[in-house]
Coordinates of C-alpha atoms in Angstrom, one line a residue:
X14 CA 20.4 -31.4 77.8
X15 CA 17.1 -29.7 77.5
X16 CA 18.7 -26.6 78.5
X17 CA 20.6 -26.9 75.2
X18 CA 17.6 -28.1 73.3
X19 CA 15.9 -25.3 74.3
X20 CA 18.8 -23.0 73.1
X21 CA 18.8 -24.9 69.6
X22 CA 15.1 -24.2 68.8
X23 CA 15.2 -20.6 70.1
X24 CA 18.2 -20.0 67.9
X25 CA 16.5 -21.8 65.2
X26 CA 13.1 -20.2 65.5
X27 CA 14.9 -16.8 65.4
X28 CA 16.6 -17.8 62.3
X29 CA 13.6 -19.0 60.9
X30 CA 11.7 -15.5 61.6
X31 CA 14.3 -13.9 59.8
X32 CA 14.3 -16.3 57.0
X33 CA 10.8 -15.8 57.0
X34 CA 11.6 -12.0 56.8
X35 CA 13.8 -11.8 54.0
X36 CA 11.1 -14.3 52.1
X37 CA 8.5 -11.7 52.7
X38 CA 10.7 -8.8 51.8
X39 CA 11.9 -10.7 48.4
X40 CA 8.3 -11.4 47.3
X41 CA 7.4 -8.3 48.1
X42 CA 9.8 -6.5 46.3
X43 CA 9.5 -9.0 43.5
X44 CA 5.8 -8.2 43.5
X45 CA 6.6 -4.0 43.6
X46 CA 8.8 -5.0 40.2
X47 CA 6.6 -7.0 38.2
X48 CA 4.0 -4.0 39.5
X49 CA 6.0 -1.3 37.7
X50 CA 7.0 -3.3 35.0
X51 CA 3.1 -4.1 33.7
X52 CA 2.5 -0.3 34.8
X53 CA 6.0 0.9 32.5
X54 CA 3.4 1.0 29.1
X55 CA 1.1 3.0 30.7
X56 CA 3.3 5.4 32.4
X57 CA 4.8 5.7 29.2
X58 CA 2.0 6.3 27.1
X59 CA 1.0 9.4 29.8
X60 CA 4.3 10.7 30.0
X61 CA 4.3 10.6 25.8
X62 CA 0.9 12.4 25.7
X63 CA 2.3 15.3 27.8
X64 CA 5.4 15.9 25.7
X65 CA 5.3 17.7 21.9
X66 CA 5.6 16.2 18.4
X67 CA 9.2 17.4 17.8
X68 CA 10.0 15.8 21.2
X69 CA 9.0 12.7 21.1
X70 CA 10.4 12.2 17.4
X71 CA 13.5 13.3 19.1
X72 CA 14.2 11.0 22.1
X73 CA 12.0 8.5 24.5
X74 CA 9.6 9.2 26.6
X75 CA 12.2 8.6 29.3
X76 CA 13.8 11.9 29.0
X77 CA 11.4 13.9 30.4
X78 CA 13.0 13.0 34.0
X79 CA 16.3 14.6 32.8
X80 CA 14.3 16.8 31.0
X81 CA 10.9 18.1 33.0
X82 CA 10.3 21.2 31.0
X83 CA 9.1 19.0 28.1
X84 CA 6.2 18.5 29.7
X85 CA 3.2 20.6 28.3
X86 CA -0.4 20.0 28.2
X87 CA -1.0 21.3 24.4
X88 CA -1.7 18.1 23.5
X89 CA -4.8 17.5 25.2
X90 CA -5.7 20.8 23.8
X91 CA -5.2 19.8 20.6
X92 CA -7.5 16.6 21.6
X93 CA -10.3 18.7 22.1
X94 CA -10.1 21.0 19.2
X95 CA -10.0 17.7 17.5
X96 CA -13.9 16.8 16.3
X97 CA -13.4 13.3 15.1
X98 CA -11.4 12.2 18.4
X99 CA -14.6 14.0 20.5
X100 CA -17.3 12.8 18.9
X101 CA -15.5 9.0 18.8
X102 CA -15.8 9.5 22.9
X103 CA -19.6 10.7 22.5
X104 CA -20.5 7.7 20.2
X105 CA -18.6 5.4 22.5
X106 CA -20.2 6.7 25.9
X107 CA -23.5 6.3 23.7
X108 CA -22.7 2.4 22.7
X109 CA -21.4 1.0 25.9
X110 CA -23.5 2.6 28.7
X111 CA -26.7 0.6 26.8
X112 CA -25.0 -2.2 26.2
X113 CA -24.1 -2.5 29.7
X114 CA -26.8 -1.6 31.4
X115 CA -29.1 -4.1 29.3
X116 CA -26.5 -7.2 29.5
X117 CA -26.7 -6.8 33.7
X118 CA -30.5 -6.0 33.6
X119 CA -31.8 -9.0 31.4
X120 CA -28.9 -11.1 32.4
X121 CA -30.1 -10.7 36.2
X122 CA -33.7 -11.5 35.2
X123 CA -33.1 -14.4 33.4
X124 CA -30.2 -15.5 36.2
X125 CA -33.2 -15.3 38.9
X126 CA -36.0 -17.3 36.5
X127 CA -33.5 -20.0 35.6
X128 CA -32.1 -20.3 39.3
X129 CA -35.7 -20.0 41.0
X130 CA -38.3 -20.2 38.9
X131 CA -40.5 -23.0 37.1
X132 CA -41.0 -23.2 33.9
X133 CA -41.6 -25.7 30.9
X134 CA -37.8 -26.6 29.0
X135 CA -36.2 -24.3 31.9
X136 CA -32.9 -27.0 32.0
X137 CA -33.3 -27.6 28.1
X138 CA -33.2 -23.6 27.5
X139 CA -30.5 -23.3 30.1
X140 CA -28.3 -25.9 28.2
X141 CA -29.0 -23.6 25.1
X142 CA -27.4 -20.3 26.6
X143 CA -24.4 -22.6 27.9
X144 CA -24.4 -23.9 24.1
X145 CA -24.2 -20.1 23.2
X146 CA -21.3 -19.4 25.3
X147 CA -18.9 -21.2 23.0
X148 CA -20.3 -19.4 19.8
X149 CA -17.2 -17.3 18.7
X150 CA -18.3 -13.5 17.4
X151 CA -16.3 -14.2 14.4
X152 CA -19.1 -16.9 13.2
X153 CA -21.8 -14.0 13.4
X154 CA -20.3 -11.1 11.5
X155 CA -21.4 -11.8 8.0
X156 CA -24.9 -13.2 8.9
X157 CA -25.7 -10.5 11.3
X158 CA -24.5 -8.0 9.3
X159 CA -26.8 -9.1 6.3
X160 CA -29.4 -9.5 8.9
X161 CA -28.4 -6.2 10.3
X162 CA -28.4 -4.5 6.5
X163 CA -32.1 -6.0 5.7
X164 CA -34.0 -4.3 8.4
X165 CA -32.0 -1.1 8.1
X166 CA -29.8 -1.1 11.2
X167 CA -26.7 -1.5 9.9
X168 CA -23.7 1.2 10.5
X169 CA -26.1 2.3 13.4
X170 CA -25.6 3.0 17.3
X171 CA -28.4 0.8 18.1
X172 CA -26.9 -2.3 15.8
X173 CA -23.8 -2.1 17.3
X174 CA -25.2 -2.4 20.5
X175 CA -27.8 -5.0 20.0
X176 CA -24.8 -7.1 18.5
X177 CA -22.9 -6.4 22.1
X178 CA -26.3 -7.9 24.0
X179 CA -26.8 -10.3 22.1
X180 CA -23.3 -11.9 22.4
X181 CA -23.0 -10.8 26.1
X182 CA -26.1 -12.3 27.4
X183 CA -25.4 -15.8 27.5
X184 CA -22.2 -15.1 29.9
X185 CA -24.4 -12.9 32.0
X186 CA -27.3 -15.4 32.7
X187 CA -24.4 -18.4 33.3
X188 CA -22.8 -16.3 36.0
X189 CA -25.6 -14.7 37.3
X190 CA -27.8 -17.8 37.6
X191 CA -25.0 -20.1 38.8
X192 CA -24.4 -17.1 41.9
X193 CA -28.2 -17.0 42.5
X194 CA -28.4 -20.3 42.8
X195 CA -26.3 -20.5 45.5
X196 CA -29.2 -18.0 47.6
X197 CA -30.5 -20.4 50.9
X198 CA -33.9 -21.2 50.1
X199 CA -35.2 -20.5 53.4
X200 CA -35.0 -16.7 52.8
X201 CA -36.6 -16.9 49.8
X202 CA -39.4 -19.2 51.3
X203 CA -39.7 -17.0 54.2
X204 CA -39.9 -13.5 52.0
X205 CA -43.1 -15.6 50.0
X206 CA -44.7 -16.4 53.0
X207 CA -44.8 -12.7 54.2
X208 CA -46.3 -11.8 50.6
X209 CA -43.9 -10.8 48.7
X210 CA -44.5 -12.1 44.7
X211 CA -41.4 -12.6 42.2
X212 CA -40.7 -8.9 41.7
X213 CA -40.2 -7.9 45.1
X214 CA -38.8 -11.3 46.0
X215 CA -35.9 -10.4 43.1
X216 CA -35.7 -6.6 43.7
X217 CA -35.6 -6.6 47.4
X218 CA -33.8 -9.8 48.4
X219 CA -31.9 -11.5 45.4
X220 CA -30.6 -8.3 43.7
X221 CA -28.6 -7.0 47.1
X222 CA -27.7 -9.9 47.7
X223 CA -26.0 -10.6 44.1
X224 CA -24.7 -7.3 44.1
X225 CA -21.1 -8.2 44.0
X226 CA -21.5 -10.8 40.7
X227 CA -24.0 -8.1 39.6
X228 CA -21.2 -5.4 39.9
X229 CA -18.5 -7.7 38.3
X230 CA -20.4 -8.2 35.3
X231 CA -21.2 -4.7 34.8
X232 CA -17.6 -4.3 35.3
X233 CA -16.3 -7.0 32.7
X234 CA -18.7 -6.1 30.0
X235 CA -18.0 -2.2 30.3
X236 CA -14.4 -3.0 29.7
X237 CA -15.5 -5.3 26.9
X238 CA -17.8 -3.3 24.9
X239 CA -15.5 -0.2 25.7
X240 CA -12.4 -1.6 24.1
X241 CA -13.8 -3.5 21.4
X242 CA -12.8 -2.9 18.7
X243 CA -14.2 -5.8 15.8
X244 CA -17.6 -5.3 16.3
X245 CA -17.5 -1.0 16.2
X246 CA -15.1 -1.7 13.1
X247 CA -18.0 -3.0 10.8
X248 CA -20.7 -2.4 12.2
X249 CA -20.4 1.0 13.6
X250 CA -21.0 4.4 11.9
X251 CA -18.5 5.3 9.3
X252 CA -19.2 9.0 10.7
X253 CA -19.1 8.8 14.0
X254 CA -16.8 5.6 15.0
X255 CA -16.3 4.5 18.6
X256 CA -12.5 5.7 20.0
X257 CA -10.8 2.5 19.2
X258 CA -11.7 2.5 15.5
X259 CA -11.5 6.4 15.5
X260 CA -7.7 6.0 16.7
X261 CA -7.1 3.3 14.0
X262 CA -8.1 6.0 11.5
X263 CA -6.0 8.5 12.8
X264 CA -3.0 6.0 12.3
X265 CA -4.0 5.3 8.8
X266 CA -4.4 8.9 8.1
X267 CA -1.6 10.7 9.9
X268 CA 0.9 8.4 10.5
X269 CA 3.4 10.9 12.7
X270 CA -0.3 12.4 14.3
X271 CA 1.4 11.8 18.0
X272 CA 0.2 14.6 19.1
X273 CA -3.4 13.8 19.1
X274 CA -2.6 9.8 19.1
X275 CA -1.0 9.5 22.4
X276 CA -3.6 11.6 24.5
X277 CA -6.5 10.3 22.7
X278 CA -5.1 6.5 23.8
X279 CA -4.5 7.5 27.1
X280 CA -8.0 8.6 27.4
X281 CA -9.5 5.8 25.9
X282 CA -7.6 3.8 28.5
X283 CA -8.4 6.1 31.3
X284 CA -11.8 6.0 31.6
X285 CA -12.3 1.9 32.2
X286 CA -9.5 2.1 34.8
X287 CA -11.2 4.8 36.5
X288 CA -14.4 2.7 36.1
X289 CA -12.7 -0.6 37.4
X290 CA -11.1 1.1 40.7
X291 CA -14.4 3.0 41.9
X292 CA -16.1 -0.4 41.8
X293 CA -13.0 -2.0 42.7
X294 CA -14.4 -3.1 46.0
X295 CA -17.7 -4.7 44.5
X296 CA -15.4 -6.6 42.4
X297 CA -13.4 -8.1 44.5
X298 CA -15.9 -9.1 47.0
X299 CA -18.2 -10.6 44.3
X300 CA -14.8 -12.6 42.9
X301 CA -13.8 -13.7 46.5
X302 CA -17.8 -14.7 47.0
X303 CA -17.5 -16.4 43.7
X304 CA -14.6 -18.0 45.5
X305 CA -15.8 -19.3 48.1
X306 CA -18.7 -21.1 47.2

């Protein structure tokens, strides 16, 4: 009898391993499908970029595996003999590295004073930037951009990214404060009583500690500023617009401008992905800290 028993839950626990087998197999094969399905734009988009005019007016962008030899890279040739499409990447390095950079840098100052710091209204002011967060951007156009037109930075680099500050701020000091927060005390008390003031207390212990949340919201407001698209539409420089607005042109202008359409997308979409995955790791592990806590 327990001989038997014995055989019944052997058999069983093998055909549980390989149910739990072909589970793991189907999920990850599911997960490999919906992979290559959210990837089939994108592939698209690259493989139009590297195929000609007459081309792709011709047929998809799925011939070229029947068809290699349509591949050419004249396009992005063309992209680069293409001033407006240049200068749209200039303007657009020039708006969203500031904006960026300032968001994390006053947003991690003000994180640390609201997290650690005394100071007269400090929960009072903290409910204001949480009152801020719910302000949409839409609400701010036409006020801002009167504001904007008085003191004569309107249609400027430095408006549009003053606008992108301003609104990014208050999600900044949230997160940032709500991760400092979360610091022990004791290393903070211990860092004070070997001398250390606020400054080096913030640069030398809180800042590598926060580096993950730090490097997530550098991350997420990169990709925000980068592909905005509102904002660099009004109050951007007619001359020199960001990519996204410069691409909207191009489509207004030339309708059938593929040629210098598809790469200039691709490109536009390139350069946050390749942002994203070389801080890919700081992401994650600020998310998963995020997580845990």
């Amino acid at each position: 009898m327990t001989t038997n028993d014995g055989a019944v839950r052997a058999k069983q626990s093998l055909a549980g391993r390989i149910a739990a087998g072909a589970g793991g197999g189907a999920a990850r094969g599911f997960l490999i499908l919906v992979g290559l399905f959210w990837l089939m734009p994108t592939i698209g988009l690259l493989l139009s970029s590297l195929r000609s005019s007459q081309d792709i007016n011709a047929s998809g962008w799925w011939q070229v595996f029947t068809a290699p030899a349509q591949l050419t890279t004249e396009n992005y040739a063309h992209l680069l003999d293409n001033d407006t499409i240049t200068t749209s990447l200039l303007s657009t390095v020039l708006i969203t590295v500031p904006a960026t950079v300032l968001v994390v840098v006053i947003g991690s100052l003000a994180g640390y004073a609201f997290a650690w710091m005394d100071f007269p209204g400090r929960d009072w002011w903290f409910l204001v930037v949480v009152g801020l967060l719910v302000v949409p951007v839409q609400v701010a156009l036409v006020p801002v951009s009167k504001l904007f037109g008085a003191v004569g930075i309107f249609e400027t680099t430095f408006g549009v990214v003053i606008f992108h500050v301003a609104f990014g701020l208050p999600f900044a000091i949230f997160l940032l404060r709500n991760f400092f927060a979360e610091i022990p005390r004791e290393l903070l008390e211990a860092a004070r009583l070997d001398g250390a003031g606020e400054i080096r207390l913030f640069t030398r212990v809180v800042m590598p500690l926060g580096g993950p949340a730090i490097a997530s919201l550098g991350i997420f407001q990169f990709l925000w500023v980068w592909n905005d698209m509102l904002v660099a539409l009004i109050f951007a420089d007619s001359e020199s617009p960001p990519i996204t607005v410069a691409l909207q042109q191009q489509v207004r202008q030339f309708g059938n401008n593929i040629d210098v359409l598809a790469p200039g997308a691709f490109v536009s979409m390139v350069i946050p992905l390749a942002v994203f995955f070389a801080f890919q790791r700081q992401f994650v592990t600020g998310v998963m800290a995020g997580a845990v806590k």
